[in-house]
Coordinates of C-alpha atoms in Angstrom, one line a residue:
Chain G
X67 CA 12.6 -5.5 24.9
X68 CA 10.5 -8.9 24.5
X69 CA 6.8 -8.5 24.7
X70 CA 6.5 -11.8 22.8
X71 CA 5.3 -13.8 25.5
X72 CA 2.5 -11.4 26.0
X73 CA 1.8 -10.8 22.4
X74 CA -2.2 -10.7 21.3
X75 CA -1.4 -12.8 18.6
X76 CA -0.8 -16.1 20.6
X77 CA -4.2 -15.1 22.4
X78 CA -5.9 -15.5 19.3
X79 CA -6.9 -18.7 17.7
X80 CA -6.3 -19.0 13.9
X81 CA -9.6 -18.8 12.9
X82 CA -10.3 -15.6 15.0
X83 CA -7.0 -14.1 13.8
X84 CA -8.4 -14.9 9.8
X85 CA -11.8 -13.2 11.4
X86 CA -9.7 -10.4 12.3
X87 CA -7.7 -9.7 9.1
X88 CA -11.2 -9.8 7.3
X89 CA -13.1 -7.0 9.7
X90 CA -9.9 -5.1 9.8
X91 CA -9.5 -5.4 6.0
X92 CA -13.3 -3.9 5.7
X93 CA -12.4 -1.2 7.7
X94 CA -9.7 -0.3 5.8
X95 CA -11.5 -0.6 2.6
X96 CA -14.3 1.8 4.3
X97 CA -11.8 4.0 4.9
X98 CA -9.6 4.5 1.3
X99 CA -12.8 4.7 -0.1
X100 CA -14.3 7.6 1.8
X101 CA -11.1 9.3 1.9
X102 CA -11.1 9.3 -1.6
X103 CA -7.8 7.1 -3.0
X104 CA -10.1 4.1 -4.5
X105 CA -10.2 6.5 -7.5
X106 CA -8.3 7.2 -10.4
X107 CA -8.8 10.3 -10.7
X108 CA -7.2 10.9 -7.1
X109 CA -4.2 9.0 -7.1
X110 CA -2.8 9.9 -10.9
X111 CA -3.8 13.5 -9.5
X112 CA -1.0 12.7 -6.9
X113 CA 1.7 11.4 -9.3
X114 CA 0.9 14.5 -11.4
X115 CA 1.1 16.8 -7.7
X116 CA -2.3 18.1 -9.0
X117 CA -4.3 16.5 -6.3
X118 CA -3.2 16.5 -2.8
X119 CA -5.7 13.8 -1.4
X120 CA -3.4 11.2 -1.1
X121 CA -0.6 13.2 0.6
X122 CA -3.5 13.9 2.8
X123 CA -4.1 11.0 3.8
X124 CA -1.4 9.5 3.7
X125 CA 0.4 12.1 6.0
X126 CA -2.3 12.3 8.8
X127 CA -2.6 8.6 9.4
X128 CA 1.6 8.4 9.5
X129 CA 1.2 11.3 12.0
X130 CA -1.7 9.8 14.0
X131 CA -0.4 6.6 14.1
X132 CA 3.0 7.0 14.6
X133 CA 2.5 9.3 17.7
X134 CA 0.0 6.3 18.6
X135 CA 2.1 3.2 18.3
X136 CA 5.0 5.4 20.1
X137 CA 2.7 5.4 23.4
X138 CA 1.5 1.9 23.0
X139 CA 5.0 0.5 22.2
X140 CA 6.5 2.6 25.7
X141 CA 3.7 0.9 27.6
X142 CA 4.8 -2.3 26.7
X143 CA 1.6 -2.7 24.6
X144 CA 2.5 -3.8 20.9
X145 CA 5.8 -4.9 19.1
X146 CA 7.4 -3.1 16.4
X147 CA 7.4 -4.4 13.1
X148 CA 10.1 -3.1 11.5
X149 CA 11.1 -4.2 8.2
X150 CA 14.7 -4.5 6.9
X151 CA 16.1 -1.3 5.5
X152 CA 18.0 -2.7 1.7
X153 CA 19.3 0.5 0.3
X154 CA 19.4 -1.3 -3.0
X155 CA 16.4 -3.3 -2.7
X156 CA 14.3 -0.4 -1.6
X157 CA 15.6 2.2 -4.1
X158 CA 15.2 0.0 -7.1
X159 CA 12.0 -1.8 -6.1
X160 CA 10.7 1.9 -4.8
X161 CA 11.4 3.0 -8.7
X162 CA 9.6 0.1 -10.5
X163 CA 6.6 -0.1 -8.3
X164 CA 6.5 3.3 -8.6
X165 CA 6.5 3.1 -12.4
X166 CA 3.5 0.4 -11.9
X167 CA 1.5 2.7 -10.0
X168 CA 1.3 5.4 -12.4
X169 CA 0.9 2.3 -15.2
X170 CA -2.4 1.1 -13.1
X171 CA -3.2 4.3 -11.0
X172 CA -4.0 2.0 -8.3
X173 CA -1.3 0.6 -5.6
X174 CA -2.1 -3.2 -4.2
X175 CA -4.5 -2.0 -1.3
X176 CA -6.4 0.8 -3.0
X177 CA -6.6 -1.2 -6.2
X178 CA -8.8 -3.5 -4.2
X179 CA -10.7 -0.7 -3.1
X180 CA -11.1 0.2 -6.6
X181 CA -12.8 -3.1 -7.4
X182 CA -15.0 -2.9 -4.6
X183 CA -16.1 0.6 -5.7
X184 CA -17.1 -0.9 -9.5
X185 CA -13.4 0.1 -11.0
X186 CA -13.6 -3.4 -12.7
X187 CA -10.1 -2.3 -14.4
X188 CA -8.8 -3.0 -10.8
X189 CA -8.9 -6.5 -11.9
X190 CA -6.5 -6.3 -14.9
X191 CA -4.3 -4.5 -12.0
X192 CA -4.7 -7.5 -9.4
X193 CA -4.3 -9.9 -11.7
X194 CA -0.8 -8.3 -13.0
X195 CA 0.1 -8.1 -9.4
X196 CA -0.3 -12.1 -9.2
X197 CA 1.8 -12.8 -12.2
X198 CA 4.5 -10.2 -11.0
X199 CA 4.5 -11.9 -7.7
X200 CA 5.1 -15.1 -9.3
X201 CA 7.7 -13.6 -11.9
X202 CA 9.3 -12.2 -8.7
X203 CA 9.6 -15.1 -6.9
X204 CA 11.2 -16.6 -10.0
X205 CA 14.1 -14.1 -9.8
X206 CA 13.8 -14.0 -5.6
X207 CA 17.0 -16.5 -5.1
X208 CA 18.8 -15.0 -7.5
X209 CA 17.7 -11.6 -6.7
X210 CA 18.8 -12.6 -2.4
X211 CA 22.4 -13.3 -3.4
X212 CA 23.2 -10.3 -5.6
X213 CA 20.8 -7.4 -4.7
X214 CA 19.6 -7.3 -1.4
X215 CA 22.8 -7.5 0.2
X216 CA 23.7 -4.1 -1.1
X217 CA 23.5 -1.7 1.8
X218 CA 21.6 -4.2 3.9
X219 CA 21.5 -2.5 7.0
X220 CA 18.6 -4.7 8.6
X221 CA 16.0 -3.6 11.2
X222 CA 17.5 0.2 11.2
X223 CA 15.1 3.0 11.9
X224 CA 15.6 7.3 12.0
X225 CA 16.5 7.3 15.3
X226 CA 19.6 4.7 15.4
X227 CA 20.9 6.1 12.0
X228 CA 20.3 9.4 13.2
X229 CA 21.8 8.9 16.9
X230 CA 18.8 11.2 17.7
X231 CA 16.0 9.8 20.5
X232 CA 13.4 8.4 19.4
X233 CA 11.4 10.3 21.7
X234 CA 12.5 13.9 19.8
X235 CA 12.2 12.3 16.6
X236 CA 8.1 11.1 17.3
X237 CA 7.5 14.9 18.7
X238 CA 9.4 16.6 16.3
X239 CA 8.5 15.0 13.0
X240 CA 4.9 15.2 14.6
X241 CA 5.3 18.6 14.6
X242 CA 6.6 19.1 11.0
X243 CA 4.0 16.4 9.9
X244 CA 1.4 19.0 11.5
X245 CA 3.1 21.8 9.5
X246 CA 3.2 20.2 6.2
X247 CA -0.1 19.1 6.7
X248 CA -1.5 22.9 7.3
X249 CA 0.4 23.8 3.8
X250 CA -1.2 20.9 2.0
X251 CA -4.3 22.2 2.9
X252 CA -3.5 26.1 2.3
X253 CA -1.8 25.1 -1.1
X254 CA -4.5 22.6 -2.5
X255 CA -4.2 23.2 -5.8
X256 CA -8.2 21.7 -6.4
Chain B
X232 CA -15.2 19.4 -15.6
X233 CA -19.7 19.2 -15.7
X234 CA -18.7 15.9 -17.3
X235 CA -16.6 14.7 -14.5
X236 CA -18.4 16.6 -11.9
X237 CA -21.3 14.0 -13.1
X238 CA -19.4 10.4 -12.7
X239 CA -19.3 8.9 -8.8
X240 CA -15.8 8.3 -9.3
X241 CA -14.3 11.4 -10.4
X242 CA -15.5 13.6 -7.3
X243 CA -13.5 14.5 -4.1
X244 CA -13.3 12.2 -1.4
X245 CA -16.6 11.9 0.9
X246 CA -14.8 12.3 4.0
X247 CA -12.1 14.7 4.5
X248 CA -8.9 13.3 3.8
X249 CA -7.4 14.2 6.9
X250 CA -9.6 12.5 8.7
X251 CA -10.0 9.7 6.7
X252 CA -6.0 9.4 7.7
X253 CA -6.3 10.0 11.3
X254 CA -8.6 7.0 11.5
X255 CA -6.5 4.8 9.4
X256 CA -3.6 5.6 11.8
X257 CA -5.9 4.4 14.6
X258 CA -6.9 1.1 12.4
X259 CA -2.9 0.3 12.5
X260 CA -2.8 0.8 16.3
X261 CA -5.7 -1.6 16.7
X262 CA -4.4 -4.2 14.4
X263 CA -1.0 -4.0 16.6
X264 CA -2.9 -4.6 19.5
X265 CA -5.5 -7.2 18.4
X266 CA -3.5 -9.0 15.9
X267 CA -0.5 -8.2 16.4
X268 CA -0.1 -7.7 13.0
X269 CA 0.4 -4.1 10.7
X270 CA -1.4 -3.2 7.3
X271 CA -0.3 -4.1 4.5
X272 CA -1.8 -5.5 0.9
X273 CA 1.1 -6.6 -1.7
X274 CA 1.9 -10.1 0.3
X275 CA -1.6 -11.0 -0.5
X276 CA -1.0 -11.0 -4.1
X277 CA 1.9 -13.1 -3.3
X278 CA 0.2 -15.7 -1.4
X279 CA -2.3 -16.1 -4.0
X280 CA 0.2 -16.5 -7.0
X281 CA 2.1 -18.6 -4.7
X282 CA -1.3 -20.8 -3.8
X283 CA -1.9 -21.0 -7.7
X284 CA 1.7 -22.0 -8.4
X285 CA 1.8 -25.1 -5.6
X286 CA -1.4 -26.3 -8.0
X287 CA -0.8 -26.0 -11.2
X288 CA 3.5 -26.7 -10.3
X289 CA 3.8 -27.7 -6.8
X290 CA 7.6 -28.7 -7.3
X291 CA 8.7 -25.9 -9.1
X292 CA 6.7 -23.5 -7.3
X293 CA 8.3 -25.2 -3.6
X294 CA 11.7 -24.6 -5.2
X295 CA 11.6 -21.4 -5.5
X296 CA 13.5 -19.0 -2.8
X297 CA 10.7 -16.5 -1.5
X298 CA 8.1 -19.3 -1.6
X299 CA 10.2 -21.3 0.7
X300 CA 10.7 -18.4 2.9
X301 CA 7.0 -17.4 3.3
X302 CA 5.0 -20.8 2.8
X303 CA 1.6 -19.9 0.6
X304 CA -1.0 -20.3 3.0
X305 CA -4.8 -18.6 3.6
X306 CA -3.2 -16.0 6.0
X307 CA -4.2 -12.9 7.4
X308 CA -2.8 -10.6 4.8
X309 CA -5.1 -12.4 2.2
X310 CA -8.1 -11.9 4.3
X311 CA -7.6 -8.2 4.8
X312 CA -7.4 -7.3 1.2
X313 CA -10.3 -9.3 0.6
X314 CA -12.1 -7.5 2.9
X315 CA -10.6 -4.1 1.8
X316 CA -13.0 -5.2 -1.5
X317 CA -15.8 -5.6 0.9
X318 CA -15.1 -2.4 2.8
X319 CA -14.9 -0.2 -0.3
X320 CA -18.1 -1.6 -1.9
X321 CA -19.8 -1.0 1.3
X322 CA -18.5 3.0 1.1
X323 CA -19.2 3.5 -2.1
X324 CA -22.9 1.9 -2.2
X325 CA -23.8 4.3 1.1
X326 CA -22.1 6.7 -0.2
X327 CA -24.0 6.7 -3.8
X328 CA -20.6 6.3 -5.6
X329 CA -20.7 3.1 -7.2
X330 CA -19.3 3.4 -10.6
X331 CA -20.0 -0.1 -12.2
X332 CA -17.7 0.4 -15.3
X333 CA -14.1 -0.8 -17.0
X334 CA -12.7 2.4 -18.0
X335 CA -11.9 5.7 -16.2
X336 CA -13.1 9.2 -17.5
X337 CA -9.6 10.2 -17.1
X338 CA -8.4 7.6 -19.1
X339 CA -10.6 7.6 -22.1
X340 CA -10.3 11.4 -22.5
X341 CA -6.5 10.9 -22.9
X342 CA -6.5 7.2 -24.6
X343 CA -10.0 6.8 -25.8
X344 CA -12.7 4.3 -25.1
X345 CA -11.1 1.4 -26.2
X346 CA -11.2 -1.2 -23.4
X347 CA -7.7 -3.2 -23.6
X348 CA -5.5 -0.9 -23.7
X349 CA -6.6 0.0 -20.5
X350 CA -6.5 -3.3 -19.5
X351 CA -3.0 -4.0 -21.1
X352 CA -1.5 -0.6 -19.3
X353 CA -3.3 -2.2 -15.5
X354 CA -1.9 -5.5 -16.0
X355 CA 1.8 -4.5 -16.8
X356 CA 1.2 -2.0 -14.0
X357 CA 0.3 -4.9 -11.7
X358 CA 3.0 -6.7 -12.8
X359 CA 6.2 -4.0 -12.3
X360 CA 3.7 -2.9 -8.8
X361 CA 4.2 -6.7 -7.4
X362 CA 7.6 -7.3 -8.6
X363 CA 9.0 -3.8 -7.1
X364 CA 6.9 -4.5 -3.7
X365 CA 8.7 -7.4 -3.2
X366 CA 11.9 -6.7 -3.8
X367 CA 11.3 -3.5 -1.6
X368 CA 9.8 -5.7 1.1
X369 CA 7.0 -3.7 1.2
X370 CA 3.9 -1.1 -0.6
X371 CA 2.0 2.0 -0.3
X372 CA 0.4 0.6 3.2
X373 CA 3.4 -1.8 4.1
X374 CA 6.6 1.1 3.6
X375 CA 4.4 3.5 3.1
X376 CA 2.0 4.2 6.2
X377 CA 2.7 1.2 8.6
X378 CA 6.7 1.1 7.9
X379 CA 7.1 5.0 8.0
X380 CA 4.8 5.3 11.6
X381 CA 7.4 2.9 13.0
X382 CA 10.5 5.4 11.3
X383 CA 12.1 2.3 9.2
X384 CA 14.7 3.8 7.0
X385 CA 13.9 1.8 4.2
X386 CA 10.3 2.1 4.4
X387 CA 11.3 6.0 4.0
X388 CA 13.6 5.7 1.3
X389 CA 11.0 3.1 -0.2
X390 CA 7.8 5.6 0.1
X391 CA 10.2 8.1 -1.3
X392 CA 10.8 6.0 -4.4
X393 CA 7.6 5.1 -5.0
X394 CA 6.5 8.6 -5.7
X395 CA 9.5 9.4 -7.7
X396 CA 8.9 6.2 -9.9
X397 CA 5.2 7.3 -10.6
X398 CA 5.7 10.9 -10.9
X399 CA 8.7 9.9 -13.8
X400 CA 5.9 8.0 -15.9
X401 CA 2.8 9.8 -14.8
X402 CA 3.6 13.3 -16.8
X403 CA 4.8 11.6 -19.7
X404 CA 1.8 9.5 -19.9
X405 CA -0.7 12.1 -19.3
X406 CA 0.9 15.9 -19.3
X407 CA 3.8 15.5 -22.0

């Protein structure tokens, strides 16, 4: 289904969609920080499955918002942006920026965060993430003929590789996200 | 544990976690809506080493495949990390937990309180963390919260990885 045509975006202007990225970027900000995952302490905690906050987090806002973005994408309300399943590409990218988030203990949004609480190692961290960008776009060419292609299955979600609804997939992973949650917070090992 | 129990940026989060998350699950319904756009923060990086390349090499950096795919330009990814700085200072000044310093308790108890190291072990993070985002098309709030709402496959199978990654270097840098 299309909902282009009646797509906020082209409502807003570009300077009021800039305006927006900055007050949505502050409330995101707000809200790493509160819940925790600006500091070091919390996120190599979670790499060490010592401190659950993360999983926390993480988890309720994929349970919130995905039962959220279901409703508003059945109305007609908001596109999907889906991006491109690359077995290869995700698997080995997944392992080496893995491997760069325990090196930094921040990832690229609550590394920010970081900074803005007074982490000021955040910046050796943002500043890598510049050059890696840059050293990635180096390889990207070469990198587009040889590795993405492996297992590129393009916009594919759980429900079309699954042949399941998505309707029983948003209710039932709900439910086990619910679950999961309660034993996270049972099973907190702090 | 007094010792840590003592530093802003060592305690547990201010607001429970879980609702920290519920909220943030709003926040990517309301960017949909508005903006019509989903959180994420590693394209920023991007866009800024991409803005830097077009001026120091403008025909080296044009020639190069993902810059010609995704044009460097002040965009609304660049804004919202920038503001994610803003957003997090404003927390953690209301919230008394400013920390104002270059090295993490955790850190120097294990490594000690020399600075560069530290440094050293953020920037190669920062470097392998941008170069694995991009080739996985997405990060921790790309894949890992916006992607998975929307039940992308590879943003699954990315998320997944991610963890596995840091787990695999985490305990051997601090628990072997």
């Amino acid at each position: 289904m299309d909902t282009r045509e009646s797509a906020p975006e082209q409502r807003l202007s570009k300077p009021a969609r800039l305006a927006s990225g900055l007050a949505f970027g502050v409330c995101f900000g707000f809200l790493l920080q509160k819940g925790g995952v600006a500091k070091f302490e919390i996120l190599i905690g979670a790499l060490l499955l010592e401190d659950f906050t993360v999983f926390e987090v993480m988890l309720s806002a994929i349970l919130v918002g995905m039962l959220g973005v279901h409703i508003l994408h059945a109305r007609g309300l908001v596109e999907l942006h889906i991006k491109p399943t690359r077995y290869a590409a995700n698997i080995i990218g997944g392992l080496v920026f893995g491997a760069g988030f325990a090196l930094s203990a921040y990832c690229p949004g609550t590394g920010a965060a970081a900074l803005g609480q007074g982490n000021y190692d955040a910046l050796a961290m943002m500043t890598g993430m510049v050059a890696g960008s840059y050293l990635f776009a180096e390889a990207s060419a070469w990198l587009a003929r040889r590795v993405e292609p492996i297992g590129d299955r393009g916009e594919l979600t759980l429900p079309q590789l699954t042949s399941v609804p998505k309707a029983v997939w948003v209710w039932g992973l709900g439910a086990v996200l619910i679950v999961v949650l309660a034993l996270l917070k049972t099973a907190s090992p702090s | 544990m007094n010792e840590f129990m003592i530093d802003p940026g060592s305690t547990p989060a201010a607001w429970p976690p879980m609702l920290v998350g519920a909220l943030l699950g709003v926040l990517v319904m309301l960017t949909l809506v508005v903006a019509n756009r989903t959180l994420g923060a590693s394209s920023a990086y991007a866009t800024i080493a991409g803005l830097i390349g077009r001026a120091l090499a403008p025909r080296h950096t044009q020639s190069l495949g993902y810059f010609k795919k995704k044009t460097p330009a002040l965009d609304w990814g660049l804004m919202l990390v920038t503001g994610v700085v803003a957003g997090a200072f404003l927390a953690a000044w209301s919230g008394g937990e400013l920390t104002g310093r270059w090295l993490p308790p955790m850190w120097v108890a294990r490594f000690g309180p020399e600075v560069w190291p530290r440094l050293a072990t953020a920037f190669a993070g920062g470097v392998l963390m941008a170069f694995g985002a991009r080739l996985a098309g997405g990060c921790t709030s790309g894949h890992g919260i916006s992607g998975t709402l929307q039940l992308s496959v590879g943003s699954w199978l990315s998320v997944i990885c991610f963890f596995l990654g840091g787990m695999a270097v985490a305990f051997p840098i601090y628990r072997w």
